[in-house]
Tab-separated table of C-alpha atoms in Angstrom:
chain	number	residue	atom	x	y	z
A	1	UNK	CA	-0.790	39.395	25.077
A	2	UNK	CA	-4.583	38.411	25.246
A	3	UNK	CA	-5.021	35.665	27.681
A	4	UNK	CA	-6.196	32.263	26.898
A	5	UNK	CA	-9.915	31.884	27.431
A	6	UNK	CA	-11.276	28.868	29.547
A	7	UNK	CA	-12.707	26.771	26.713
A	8	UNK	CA	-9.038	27.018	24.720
A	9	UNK	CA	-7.592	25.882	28.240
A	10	UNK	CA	-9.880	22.770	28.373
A	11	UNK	CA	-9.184	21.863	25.080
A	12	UNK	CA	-5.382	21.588	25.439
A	13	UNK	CA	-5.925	19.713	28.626
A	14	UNK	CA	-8.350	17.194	27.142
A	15	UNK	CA	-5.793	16.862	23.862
A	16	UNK	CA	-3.178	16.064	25.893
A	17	UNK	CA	-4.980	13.866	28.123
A	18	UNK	CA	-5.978	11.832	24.636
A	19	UNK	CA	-2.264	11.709	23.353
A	20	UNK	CA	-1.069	10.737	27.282
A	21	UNK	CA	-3.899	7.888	27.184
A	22	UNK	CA	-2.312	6.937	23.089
A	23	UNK	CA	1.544	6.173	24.231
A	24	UNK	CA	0.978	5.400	27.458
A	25	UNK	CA	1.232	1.517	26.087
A	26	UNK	CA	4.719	2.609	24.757
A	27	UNK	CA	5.992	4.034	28.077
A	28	UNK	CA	5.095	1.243	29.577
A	29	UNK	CA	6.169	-1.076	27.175
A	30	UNK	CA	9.595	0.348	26.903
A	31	UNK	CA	11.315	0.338	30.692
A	32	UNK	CA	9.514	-3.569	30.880
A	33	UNK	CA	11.987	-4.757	27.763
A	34	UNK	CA	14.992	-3.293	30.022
A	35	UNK	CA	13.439	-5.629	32.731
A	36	UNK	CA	16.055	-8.371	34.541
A	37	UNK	CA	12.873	-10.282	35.887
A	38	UNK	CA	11.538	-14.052	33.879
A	39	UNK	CA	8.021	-12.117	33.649
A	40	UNK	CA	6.794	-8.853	32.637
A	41	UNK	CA	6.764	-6.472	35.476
A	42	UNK	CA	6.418	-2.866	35.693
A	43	UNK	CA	8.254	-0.564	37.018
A	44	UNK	CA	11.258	-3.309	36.404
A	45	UNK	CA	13.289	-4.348	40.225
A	46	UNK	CA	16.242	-4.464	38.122
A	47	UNK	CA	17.579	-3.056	34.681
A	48	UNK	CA	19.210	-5.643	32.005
A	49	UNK	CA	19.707	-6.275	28.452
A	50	UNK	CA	18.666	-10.139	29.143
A	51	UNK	CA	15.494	-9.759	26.850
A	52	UNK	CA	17.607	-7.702	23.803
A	53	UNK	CA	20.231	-10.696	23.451
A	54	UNK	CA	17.793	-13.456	24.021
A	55	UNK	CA	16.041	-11.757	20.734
A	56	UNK	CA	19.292	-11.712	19.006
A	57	UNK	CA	20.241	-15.238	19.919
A	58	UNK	CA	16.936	-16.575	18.963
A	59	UNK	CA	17.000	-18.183	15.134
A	60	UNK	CA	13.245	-18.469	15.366
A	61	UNK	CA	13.032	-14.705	16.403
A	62	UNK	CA	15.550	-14.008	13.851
A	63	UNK	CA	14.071	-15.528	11.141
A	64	UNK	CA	10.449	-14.090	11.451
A	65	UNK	CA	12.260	-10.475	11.500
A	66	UNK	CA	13.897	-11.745	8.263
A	67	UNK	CA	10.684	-12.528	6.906
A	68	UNK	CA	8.803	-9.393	8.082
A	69	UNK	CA	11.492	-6.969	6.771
A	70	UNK	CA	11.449	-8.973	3.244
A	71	UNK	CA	7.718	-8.927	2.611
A	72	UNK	CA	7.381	-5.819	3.969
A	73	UNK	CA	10.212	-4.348	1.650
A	74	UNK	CA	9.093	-6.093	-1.563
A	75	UNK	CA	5.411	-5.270	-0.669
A	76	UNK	CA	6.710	-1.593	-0.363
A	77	UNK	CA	8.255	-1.607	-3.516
A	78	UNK	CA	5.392	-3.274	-5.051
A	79	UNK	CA	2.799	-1.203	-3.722
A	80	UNK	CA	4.767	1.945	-4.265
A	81	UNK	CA	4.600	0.767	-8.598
A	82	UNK	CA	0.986	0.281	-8.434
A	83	UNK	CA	-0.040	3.349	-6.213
A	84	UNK	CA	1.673	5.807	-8.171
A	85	UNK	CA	0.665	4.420	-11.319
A	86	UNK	CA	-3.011	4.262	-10.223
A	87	UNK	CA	-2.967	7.968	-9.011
A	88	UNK	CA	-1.423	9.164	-11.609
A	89	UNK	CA	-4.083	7.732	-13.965
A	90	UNK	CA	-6.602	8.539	-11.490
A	91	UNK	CA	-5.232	12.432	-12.157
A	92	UNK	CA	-5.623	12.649	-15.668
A	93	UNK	CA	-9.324	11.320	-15.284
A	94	UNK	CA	-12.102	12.338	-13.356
A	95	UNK	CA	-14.731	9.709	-15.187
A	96	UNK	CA	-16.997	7.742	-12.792
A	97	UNK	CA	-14.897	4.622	-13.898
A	98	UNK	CA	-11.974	6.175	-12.066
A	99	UNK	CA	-13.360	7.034	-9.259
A	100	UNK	CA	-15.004	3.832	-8.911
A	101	UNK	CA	-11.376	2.406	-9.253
A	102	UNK	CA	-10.557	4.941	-6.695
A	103	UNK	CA	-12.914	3.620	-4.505
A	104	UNK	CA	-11.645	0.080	-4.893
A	105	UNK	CA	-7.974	0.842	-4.819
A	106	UNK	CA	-9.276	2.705	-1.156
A	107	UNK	CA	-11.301	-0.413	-0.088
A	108	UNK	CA	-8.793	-1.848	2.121
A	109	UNK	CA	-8.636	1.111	4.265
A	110	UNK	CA	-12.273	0.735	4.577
A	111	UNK	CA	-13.483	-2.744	5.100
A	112	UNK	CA	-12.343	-4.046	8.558
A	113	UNK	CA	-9.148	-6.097	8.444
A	114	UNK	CA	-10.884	-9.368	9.988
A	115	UNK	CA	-13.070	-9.238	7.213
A	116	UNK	CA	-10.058	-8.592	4.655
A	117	UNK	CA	-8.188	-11.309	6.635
A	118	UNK	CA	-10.846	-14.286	6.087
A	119	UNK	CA	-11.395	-13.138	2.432
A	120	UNK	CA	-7.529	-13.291	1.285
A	121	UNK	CA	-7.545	-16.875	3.107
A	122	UNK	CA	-10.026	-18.390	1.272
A	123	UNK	CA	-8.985	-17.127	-1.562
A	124	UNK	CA	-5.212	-17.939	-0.900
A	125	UNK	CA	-7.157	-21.718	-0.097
A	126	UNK	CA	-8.151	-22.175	-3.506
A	127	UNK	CA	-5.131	-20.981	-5.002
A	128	UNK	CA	-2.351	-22.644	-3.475
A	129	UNK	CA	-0.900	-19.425	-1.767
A	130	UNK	CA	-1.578	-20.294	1.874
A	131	UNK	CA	2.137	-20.571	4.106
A	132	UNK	CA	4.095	-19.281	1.302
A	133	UNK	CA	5.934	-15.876	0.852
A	134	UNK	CA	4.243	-14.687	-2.665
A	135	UNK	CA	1.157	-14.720	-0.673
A	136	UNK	CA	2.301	-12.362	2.290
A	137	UNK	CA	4.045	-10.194	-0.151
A	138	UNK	CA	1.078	-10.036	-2.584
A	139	UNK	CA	-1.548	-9.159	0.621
A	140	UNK	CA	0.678	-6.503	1.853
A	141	UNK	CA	0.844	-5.079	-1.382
A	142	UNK	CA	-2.703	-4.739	-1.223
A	143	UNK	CA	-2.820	-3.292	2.462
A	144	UNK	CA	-0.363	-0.942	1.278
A	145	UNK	CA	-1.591	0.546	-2.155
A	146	UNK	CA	-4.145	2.720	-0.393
A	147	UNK	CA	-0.886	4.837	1.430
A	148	UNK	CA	0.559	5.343	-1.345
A	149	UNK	CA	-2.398	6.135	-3.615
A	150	UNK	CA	-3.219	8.686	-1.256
A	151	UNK	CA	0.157	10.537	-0.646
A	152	UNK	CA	1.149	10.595	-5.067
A	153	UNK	CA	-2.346	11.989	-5.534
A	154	UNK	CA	-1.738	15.038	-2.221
A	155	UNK	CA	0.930	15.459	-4.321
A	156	UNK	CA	-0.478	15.656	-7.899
A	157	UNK	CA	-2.575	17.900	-6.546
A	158	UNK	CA	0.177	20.233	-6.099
A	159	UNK	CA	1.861	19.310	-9.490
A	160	UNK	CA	1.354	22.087	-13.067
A	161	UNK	CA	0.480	19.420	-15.787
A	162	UNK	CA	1.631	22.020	-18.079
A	163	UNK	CA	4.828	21.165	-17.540
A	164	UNK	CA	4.560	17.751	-18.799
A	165	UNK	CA	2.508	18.740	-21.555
A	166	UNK	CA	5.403	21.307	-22.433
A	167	UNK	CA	7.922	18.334	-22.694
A	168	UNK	CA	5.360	16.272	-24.513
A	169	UNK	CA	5.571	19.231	-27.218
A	170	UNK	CA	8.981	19.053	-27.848
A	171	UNK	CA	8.948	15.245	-28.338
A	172	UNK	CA	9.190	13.444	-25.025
A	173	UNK	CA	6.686	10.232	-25.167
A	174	UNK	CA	4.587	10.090	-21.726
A	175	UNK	CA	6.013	7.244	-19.428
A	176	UNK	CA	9.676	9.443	-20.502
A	177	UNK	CA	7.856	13.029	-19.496
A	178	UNK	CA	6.655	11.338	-16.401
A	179	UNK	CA	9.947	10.191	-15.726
A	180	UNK	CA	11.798	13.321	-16.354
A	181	UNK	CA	9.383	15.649	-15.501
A	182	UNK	CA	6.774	14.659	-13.439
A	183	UNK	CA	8.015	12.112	-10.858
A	184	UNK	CA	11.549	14.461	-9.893
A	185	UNK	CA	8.496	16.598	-8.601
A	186	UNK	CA	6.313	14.008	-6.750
A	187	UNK	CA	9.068	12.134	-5.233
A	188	UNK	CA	8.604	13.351	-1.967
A	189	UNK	CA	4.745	12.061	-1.878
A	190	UNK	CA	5.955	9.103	-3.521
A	191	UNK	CA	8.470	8.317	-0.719
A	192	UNK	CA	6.004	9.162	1.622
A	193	UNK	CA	3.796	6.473	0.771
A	194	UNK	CA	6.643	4.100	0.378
A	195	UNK	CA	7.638	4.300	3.723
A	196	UNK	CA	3.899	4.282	5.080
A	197	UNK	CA	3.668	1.011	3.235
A	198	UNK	CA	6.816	0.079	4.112
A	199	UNK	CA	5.685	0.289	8.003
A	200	UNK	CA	2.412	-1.229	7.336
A	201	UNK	CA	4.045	-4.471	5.950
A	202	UNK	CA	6.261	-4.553	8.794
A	203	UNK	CA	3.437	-3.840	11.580
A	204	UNK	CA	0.574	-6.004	10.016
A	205	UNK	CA	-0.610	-8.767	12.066
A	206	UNK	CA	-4.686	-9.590	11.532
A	207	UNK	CA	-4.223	-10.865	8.095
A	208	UNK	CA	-0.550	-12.832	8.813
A	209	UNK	CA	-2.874	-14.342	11.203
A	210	UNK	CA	-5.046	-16.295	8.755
A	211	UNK	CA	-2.236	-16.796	6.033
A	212	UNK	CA	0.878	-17.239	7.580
A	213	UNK	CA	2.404	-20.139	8.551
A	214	UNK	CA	5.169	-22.863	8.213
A	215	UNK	CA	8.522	-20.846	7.897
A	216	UNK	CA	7.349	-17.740	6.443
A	217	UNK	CA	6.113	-16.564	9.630
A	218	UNK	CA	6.531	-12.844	10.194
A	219	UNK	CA	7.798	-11.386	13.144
A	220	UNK	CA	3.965	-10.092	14.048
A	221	UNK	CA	2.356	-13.616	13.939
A	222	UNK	CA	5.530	-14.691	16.313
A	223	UNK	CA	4.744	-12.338	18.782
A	224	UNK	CA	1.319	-13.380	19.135
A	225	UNK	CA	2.260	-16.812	18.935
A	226	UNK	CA	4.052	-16.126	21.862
A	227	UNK	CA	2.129	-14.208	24.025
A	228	UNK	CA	-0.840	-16.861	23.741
A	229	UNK	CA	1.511	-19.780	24.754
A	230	UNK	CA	3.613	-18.211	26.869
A	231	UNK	CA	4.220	-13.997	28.419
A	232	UNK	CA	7.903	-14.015	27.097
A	233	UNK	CA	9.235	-10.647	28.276
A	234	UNK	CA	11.414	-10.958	24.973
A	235	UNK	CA	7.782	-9.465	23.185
A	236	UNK	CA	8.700	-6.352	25.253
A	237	UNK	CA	11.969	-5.973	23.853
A	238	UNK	CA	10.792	-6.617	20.118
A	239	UNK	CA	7.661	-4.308	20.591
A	240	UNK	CA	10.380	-1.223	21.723
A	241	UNK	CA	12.438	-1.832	18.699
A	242	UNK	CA	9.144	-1.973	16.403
A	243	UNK	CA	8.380	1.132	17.650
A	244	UNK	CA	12.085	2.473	17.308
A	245	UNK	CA	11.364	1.778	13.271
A	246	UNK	CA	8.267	3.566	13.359
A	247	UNK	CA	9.160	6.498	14.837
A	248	UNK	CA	12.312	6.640	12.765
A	249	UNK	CA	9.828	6.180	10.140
A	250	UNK	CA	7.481	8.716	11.118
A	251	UNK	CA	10.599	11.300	11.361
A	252	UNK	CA	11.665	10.512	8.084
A	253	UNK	CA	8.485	11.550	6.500
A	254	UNK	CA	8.207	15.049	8.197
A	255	UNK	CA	11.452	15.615	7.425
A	256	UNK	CA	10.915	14.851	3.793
A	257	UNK	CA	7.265	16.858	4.026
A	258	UNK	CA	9.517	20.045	5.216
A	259	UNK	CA	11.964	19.555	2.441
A	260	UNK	CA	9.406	19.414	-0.163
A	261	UNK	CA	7.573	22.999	1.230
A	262	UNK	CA	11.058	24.590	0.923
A	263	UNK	CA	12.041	23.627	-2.536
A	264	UNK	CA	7.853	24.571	-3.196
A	265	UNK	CA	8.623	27.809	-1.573
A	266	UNK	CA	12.469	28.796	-3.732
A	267	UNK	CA	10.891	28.189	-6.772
A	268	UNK	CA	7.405	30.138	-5.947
């Protein structure tokens, strides 16, 4: 077995260095929210669950995770229509109008979020949408569009169009082929970018910022809320349980990636 050079050595060391240096936040984060003490210390003196059930005997706490897990659900859902809709129209064209609507359908990914944040205000200003939940919902949808755009179309890519056009032949209309044929085979990207816009609903905090208010606060805003008015070591406890979700999140998607190679792999 051929030893590993120098330069490969380095390169490990510096990648793990990077990915020590990315959830370092999160180890740190995560033994504070078991913390007994009134104010966020690290290591913790003493171990409790103090933080956990002043979360879950909170009604304002409660309420803004009510809030984030609706909009970000609906939003999902939402998001999930339009994206896969959108790619798969963006797959049967390659015009320059599509892939300016590509481009457009990408832009929030692109433009910083500040700058998304103050434009969805004032327009939310003129319309009546500010403090309300159609207006979260409806701004998360956007946010989340571009996940799922992305994911349908990796897998479109990997999709025979003949087989759609087959049951088009023997009398299928096309949203009924796409049903029967074509999403049973994207699902996988589909869910995908479901759950990526699922998590970016639930995470989003710049825009909830500017929009948010009253009692559709999500849980995001809250935190902040509370961090600027007060370091509530309850913030700890919520972050580690954000982070549970995203992780479980995370998992669920390479799980369903792996699934979809294997079925790709019986039928090849």
């Amino acid at each position: 077995m051929r030893a590993a050079s120098p330069a490969r050595i380095a390169a490990f060391l510096f990648a793990g260095l990077v990915l020590l240096w990315l959830i370092l936040p999160v180890l740190i984060v995560i033994p504070m929210s078991f913390s007994d003490s009134r104010f966020l210390t690290f290591p913790p003196k003493a171990l409790s669950l103090r933080w956990y059930h002043a979360y879950l005997g909170s009604s304002l706490w409660l309420r803004a995770t009510r809030v984030s897990l609706g909009v970000a659900a609906a939003s999902a859902v939402l998001a999930t229509a339009i994206g896969t809709a959108a790619a798969y129209a963006l797959n049967l064209s390659n015009g320059r109008a599509m892939k300016l609507v590509k481009l457009v359908l990408l832009l929030p990914l692109m433009v910083p979020i500040v700058i998304t944040g103050v434009g969805i205000f004032l327009v939310y200003a003129r319309v009546g949408l500010l403090a309300t939940l159609t207006g979260l919902v409806l701004a998360n949808t956007m946010l989340g569009v571009p996940y799922v755009l992305t994911s349908v179309l990796g897998a479109l890519a990997q999709f025979d169009p003949a087989q759609e056009m087959v049951a088009r032949s023997l009398g299928m209309n096309r949203p009924r082929a796409f049903f029967a044929v074509t999403l049973p085979q994207i699902a996988p990207g589909v869910l995908s970018g479901a759950l990526f816009a699922f998590v970016a609903g639930l995470d989003e905090t710049v825009v909830a910022l500017f929009i948010s208010g009253g009692r559709y606060q999500p849980l995001t805003k809250r935190m902040f809320t509370a961090l600027r008015d007060e370091i509530d070591p309850t913030i700890a406890a919520i972050s580690t349980m954000l982070t549970l979700v995203s992780c479980l999140v995370a998992a669920a998607v390479m799980l369903n990636a792996r699934r979809s190679e294997r079925r790709r792999g019986v039928r090849a």
